[in-house]
PDB file of C-alpha atoms in Angstrom:
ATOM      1  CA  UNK A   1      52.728   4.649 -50.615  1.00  0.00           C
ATOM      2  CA  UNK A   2      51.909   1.996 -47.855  1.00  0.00           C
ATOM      3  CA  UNK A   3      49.365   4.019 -45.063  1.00  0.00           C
ATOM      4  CA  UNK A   4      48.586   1.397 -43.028  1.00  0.00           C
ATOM      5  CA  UNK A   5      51.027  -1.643 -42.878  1.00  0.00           C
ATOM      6  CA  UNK A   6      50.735  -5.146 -41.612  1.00  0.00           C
ATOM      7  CA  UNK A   7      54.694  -6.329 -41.233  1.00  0.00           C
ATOM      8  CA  UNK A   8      53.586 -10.379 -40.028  1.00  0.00           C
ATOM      9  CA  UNK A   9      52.131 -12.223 -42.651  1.00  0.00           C
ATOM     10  CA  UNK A  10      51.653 -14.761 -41.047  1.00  0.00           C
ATOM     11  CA  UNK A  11      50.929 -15.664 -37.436  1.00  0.00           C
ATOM     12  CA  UNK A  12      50.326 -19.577 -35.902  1.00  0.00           C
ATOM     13  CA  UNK A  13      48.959 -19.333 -31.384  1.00  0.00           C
ATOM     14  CA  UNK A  14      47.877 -22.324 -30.127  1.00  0.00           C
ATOM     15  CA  UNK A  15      44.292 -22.819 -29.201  1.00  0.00           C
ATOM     16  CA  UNK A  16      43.082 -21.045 -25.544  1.00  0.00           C
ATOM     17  CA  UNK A  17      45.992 -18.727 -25.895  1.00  0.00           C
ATOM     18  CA  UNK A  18      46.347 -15.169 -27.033  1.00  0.00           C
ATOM     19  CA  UNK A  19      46.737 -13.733 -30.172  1.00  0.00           C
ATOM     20  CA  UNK A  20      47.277 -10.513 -30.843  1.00  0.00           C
ATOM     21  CA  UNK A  21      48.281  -8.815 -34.571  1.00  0.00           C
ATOM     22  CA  UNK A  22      49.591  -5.915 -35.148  1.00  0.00           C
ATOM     23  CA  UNK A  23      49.502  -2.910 -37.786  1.00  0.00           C
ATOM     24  CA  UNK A  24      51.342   0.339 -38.301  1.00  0.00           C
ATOM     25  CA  UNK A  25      50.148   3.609 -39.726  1.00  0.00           C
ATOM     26  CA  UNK A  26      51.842   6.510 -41.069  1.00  0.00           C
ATOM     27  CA  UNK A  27      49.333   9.053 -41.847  1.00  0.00           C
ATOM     28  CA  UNK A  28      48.379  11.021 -38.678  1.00  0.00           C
ATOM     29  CA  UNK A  29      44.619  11.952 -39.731  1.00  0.00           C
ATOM     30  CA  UNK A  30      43.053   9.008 -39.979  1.00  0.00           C
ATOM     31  CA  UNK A  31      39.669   9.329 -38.032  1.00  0.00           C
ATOM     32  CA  UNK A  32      38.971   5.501 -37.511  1.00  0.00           C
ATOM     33  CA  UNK A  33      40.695   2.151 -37.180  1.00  0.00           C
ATOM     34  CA  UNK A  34      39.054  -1.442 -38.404  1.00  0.00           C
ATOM     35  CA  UNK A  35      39.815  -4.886 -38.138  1.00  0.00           C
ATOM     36  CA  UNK A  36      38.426  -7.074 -40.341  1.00  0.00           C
ATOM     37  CA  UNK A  37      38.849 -11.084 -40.554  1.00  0.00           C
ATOM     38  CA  UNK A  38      38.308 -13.163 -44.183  1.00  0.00           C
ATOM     39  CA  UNK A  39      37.893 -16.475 -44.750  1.00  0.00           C
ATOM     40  CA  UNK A  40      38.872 -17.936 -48.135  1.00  0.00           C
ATOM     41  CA  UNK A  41      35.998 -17.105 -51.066  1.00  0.00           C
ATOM     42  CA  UNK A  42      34.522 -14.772 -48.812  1.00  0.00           C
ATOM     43  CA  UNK A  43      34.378 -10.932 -48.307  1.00  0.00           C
ATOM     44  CA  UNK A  44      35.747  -9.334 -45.469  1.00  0.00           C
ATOM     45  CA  UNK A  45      34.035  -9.320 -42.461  1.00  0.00           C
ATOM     46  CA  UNK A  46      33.640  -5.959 -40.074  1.00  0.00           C
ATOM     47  CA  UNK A  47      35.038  -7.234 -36.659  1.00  0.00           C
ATOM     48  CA  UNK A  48      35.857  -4.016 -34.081  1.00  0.00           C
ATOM     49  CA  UNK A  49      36.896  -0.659 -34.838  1.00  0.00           C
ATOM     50  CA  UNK A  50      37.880   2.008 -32.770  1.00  0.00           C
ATOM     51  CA  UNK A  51      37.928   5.940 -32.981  1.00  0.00           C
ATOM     52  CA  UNK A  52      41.512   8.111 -32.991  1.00  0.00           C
ATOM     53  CA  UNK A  53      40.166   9.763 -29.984  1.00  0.00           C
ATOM     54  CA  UNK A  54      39.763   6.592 -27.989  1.00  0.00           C
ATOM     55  CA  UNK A  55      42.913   4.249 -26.730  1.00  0.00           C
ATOM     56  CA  UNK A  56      40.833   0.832 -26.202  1.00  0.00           C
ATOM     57  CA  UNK A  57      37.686  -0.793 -27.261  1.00  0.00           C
ATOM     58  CA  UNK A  58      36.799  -3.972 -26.114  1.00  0.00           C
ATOM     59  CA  UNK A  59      33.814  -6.472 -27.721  1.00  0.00           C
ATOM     60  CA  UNK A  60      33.772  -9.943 -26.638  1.00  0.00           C
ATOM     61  CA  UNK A  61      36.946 -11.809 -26.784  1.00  0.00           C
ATOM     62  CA  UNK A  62      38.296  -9.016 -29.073  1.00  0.00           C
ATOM     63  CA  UNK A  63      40.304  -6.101 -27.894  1.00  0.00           C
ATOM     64  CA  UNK A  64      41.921  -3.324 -30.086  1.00  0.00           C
ATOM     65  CA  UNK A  65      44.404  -0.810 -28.709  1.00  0.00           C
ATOM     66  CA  UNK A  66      45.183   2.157 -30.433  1.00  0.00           C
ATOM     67  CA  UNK A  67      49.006   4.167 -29.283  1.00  0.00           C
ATOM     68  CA  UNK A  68      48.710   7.283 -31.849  1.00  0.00           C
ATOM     69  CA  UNK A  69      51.968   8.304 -30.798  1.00  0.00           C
ATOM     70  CA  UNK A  70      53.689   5.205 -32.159  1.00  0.00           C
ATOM     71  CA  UNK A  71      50.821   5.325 -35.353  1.00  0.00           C
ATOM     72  CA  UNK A  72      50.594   1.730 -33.864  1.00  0.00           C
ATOM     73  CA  UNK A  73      47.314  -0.619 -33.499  1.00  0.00           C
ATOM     74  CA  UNK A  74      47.208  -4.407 -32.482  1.00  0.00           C
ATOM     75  CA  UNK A  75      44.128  -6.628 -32.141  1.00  0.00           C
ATOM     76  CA  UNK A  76      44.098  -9.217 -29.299  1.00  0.00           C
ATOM     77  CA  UNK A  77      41.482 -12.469 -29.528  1.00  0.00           C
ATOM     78  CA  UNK A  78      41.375 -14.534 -26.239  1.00  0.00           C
ATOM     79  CA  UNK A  79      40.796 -17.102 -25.779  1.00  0.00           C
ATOM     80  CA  UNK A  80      42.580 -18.145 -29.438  1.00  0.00           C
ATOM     81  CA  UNK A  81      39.907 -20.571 -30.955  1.00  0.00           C
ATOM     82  CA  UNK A  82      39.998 -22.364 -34.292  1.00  0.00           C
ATOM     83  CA  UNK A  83      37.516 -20.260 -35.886  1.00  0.00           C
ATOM     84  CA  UNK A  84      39.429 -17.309 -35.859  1.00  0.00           C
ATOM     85  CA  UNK A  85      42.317 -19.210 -38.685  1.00  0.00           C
ATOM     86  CA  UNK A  86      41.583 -16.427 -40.989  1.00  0.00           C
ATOM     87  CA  UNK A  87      42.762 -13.296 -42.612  1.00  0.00           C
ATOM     88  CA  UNK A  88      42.967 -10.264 -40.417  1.00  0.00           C
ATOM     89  CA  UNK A  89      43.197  -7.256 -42.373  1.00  0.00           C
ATOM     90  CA  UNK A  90      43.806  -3.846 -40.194  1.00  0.00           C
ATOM     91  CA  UNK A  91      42.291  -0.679 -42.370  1.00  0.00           C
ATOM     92  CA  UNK A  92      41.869   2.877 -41.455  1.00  0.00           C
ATOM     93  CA  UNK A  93      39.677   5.485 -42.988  1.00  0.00           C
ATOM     94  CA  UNK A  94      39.906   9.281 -43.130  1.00  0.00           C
ATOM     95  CA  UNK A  95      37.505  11.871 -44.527  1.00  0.00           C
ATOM     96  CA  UNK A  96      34.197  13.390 -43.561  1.00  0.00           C
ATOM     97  CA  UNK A  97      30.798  11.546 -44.282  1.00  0.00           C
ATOM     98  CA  UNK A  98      30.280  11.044 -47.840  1.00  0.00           C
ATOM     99  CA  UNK A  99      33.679  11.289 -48.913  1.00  0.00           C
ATOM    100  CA  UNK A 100      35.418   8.383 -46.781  1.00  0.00           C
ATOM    101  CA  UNK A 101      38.224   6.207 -47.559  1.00  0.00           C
ATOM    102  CA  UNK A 102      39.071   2.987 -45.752  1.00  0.00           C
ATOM    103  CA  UNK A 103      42.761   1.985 -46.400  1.00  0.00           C
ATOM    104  CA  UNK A 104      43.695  -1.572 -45.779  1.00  0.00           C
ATOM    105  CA  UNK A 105      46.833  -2.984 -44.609  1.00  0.00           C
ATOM    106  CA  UNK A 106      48.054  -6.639 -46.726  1.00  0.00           C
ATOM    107  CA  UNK A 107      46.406  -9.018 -44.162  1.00  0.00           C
ATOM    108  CA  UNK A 108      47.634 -11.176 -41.654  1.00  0.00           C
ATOM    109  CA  UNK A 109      47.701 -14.881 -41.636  1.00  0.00           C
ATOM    110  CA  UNK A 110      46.056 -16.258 -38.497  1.00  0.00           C
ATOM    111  CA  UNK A 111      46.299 -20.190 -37.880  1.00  0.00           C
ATOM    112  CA  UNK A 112      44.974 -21.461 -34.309  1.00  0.00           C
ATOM    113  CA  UNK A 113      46.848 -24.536 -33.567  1.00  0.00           C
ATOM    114  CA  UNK A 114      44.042 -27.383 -31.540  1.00  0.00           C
TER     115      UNK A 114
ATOM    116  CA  UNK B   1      19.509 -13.911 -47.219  1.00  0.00           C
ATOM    117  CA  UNK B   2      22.926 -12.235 -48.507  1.00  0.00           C
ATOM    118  CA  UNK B   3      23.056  -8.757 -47.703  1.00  0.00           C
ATOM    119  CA  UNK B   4      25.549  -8.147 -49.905  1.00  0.00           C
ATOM    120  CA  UNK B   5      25.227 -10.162 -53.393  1.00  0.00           C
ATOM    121  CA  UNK B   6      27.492 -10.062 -56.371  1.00  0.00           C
ATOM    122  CA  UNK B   7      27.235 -11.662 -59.839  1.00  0.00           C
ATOM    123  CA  UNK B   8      28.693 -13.673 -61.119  1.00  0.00           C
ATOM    124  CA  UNK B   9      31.329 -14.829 -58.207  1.00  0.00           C
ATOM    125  CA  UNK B  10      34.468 -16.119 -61.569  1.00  0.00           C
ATOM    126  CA  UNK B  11      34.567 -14.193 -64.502  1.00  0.00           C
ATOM    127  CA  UNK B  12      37.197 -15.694 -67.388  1.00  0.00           C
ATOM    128  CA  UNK B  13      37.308 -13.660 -70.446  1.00  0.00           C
ATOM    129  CA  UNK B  14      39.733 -12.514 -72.841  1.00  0.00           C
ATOM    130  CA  UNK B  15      41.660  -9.229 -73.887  1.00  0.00           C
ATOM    131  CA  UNK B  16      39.495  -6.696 -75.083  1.00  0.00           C
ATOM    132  CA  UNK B  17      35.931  -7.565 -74.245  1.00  0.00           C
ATOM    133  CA  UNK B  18      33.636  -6.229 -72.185  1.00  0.00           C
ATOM    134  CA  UNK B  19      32.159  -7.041 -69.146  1.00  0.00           C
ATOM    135  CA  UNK B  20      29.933  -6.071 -66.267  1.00  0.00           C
ATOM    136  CA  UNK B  21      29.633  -7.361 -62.395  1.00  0.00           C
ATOM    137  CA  UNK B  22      26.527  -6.477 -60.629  1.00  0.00           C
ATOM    138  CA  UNK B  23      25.853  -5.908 -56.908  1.00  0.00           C
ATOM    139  CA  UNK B  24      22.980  -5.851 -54.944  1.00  0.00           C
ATOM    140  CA  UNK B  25      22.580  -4.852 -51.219  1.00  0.00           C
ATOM    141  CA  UNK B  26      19.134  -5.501 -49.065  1.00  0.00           C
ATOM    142  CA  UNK B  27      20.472  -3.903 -46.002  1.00  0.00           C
ATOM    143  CA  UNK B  28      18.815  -0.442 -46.923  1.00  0.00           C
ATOM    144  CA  UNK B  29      22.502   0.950 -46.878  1.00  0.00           C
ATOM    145  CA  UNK B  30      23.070   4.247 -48.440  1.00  0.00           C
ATOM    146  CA  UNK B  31      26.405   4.331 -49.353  1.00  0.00           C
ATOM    147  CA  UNK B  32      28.053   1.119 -51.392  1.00  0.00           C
ATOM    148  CA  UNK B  33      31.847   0.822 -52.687  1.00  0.00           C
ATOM    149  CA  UNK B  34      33.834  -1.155 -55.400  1.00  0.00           C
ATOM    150  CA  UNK B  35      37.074  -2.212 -53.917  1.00  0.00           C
ATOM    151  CA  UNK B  36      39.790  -3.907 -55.841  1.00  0.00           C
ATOM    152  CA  UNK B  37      42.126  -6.683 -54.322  1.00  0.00           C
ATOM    153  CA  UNK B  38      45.101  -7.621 -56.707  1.00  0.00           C
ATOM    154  CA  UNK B  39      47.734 -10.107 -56.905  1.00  0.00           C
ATOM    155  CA  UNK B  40      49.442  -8.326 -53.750  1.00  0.00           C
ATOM    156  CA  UNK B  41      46.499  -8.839 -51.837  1.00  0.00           C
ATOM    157  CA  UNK B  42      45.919  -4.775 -51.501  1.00  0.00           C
ATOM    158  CA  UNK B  43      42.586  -3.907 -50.914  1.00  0.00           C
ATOM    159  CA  UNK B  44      41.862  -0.465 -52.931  1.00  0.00           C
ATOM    160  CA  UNK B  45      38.859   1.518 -52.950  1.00  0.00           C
ATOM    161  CA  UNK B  46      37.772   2.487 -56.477  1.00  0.00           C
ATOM    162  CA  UNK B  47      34.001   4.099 -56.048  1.00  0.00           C
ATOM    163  CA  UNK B  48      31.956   5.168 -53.786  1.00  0.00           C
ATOM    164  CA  UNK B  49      28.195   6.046 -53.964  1.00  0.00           C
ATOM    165  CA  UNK B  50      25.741   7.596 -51.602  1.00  0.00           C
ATOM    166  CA  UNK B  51      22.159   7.364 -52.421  1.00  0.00           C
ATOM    167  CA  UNK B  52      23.214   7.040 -56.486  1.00  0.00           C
ATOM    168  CA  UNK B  53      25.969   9.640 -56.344  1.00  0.00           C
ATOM    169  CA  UNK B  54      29.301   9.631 -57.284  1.00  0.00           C
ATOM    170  CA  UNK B  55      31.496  10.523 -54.382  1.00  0.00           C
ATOM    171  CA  UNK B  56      34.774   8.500 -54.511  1.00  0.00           C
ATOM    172  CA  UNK B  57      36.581   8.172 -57.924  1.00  0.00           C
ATOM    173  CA  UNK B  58      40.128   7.135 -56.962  1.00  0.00           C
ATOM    174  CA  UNK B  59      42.214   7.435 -60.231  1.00  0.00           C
ATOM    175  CA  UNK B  60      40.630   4.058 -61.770  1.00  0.00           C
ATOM    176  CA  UNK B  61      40.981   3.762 -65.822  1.00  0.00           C
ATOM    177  CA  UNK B  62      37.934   5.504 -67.431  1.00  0.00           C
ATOM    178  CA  UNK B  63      37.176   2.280 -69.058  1.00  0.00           C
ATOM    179  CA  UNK B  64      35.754   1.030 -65.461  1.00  0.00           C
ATOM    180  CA  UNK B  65      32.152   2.718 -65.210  1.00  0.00           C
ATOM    181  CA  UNK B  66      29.964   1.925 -62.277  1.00  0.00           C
ATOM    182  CA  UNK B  67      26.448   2.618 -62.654  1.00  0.00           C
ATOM    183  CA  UNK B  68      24.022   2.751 -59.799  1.00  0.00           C
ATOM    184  CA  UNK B  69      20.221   3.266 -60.775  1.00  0.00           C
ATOM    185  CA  UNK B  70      19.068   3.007 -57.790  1.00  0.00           C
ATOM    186  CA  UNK B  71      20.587   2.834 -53.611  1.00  0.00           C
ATOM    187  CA  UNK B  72      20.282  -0.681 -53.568  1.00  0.00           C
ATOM    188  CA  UNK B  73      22.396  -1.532 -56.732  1.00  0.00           C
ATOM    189  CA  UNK B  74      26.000  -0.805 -57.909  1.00  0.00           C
ATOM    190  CA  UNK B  75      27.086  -2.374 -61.464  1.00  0.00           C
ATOM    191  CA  UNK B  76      30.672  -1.909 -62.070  1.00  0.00           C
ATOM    192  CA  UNK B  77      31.029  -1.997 -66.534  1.00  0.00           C
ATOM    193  CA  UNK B  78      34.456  -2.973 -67.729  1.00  0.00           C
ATOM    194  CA  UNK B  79      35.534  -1.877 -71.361  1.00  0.00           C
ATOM    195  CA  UNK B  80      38.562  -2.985 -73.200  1.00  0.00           C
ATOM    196  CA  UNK B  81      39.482  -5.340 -70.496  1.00  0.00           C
ATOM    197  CA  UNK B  82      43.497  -5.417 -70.086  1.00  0.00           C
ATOM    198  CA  UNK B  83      45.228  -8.549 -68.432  1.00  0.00           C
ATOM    199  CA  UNK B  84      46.036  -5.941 -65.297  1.00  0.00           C
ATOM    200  CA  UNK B  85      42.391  -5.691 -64.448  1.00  0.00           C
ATOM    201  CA  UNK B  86      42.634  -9.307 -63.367  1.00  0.00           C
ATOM    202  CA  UNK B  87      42.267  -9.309 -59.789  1.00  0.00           C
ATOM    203  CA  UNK B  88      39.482  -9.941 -57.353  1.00  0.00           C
ATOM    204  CA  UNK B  89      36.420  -7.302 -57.216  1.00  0.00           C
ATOM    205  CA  UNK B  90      34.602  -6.542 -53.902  1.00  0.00           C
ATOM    206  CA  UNK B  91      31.046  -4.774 -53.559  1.00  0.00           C
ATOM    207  CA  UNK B  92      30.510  -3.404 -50.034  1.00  0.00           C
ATOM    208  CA  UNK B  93      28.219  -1.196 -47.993  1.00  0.00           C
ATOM    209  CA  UNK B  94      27.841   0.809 -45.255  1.00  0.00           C
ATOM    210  CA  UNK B  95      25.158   3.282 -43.873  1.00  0.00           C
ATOM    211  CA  UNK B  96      25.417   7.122 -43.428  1.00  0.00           C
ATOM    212  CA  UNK B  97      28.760   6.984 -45.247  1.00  0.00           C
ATOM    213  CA  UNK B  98      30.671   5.862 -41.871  1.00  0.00           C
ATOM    214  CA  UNK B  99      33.652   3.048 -41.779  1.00  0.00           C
ATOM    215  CA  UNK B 100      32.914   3.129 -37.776  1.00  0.00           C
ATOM    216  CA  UNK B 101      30.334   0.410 -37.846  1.00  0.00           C
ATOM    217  CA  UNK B 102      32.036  -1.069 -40.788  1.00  0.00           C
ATOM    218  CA  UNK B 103      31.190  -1.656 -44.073  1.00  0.00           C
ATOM    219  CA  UNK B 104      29.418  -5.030 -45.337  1.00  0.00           C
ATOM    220  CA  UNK B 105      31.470  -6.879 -48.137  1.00  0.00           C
ATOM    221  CA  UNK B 106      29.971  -9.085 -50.687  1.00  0.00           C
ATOM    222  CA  UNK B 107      31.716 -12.533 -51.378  1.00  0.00           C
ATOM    223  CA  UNK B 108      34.076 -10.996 -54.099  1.00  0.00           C
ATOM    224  CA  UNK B 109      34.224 -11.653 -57.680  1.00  0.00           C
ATOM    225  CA  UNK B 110      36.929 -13.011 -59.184  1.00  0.00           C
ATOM    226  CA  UNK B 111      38.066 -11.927 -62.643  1.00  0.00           C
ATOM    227  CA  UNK B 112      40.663 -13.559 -65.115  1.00  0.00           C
ATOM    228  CA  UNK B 113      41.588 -11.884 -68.384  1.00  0.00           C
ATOM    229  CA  UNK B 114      42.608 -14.273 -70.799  1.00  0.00           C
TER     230      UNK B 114
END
């Protein structure tokens, strides 16, 4: 059972542009939403996240929206630069402190194009 | 520094053995996780532990044991290995138990059975 889903697997913008990924959730109590961006031979790395209770959140050139009543999330990055060609996982955690559970969508393939 | 350090980063071994990947975290974090990524690219939680207790156990094989002797350290022991525990292992860590600020990933370990 798929929670939180990532439907592009890949995704090419050219450099100065926008990008902007998107992820789909189906289970309604999630408390928090993540995006997180991996290079290759490297762990994760914690980008933005954003509460349920909150429709925006903004940090830098990254922007995630949050539409709970389409269970739908999307990250934008502008300007595109060629740094960001990573993974961009989306993940989404429910439970109270202690007993938390972060559920990650498949990833995202993000090429910038110079 | 690495805040989040696991050993060693390939592990090849064959059917049967046993093995153990350690984890160390100097962030003063309270809370670390094992997360599994296989072939599919899912990212699963398997444990959690705040402050050296057990709080996540999500349906892993009792041959996986993590072992955390103090807040700083999480071992994950492997017994019997199988060829479907080949897959990539991640440490992580977070503090107070909360995804919101995100969670700090080591650099993974990757594990072939043979």
């Amino acid at each position: 059972d798929q929670q939180v889903k990532q439907n592009s697997p890949s995704l090419s913008v050219q450099e100065g542009r926008i990008s902007i990924l998107n992820c789909d959730y189906t289970n309604s109590m999630f408390d928090y939403f993540l995006w997180y961006k991996k290079y290759p031979a490297e762990g994760p790395t914690f980008l933005i996240s954003i509460s349920s209770i909150k429709d925006k959140n903004e940090d830098g050139r990254f922007t995630v929206f949050l539409n709970k009543s389409a269970k739908h999330l999307s990250l934008h990055i502008v300007p595109s630069q060629p740094g960001d060609s990573a993974v961009y996982f989306c993940a989404a955690s429910v439970g109270s402190f202690g007993n938390e559970k972060l559920t990650f969508g498949t990833g995202t393939r993000l090429t910038i194009i110079p | 520094d690495t805040a989040v350090s696991q050993t060693p980063k390939y592990l090849v071994t064959q059917m049967g053995n046993d093995k153990s990947i350690k984890c160390e975290q100097n962030l003063g974090h309270d809370t670390m996780y094992w997360y599994k990524q296989d072939s599919k690219k899912f990212l699963k939680i398997m444990f959690s532990y705040n402050n050296k207790e057990l709080i996540i156990n999500e349906t892993v094989p009792n041959r996986f044991s993590p072992k955390s002797p103090d807040k700083a350290h999480l071992n994950l022991h492997i017994n019997s290995l199988e060829l479907g525990d080949s897959a990539v292992y991640f440490c992580a860590s977070s503090q107070g138990g909360t995804a919101y600020y995100g969670y700090t990933f080591g650099s993974g370990t990757r594990l072939t059975v043979v």
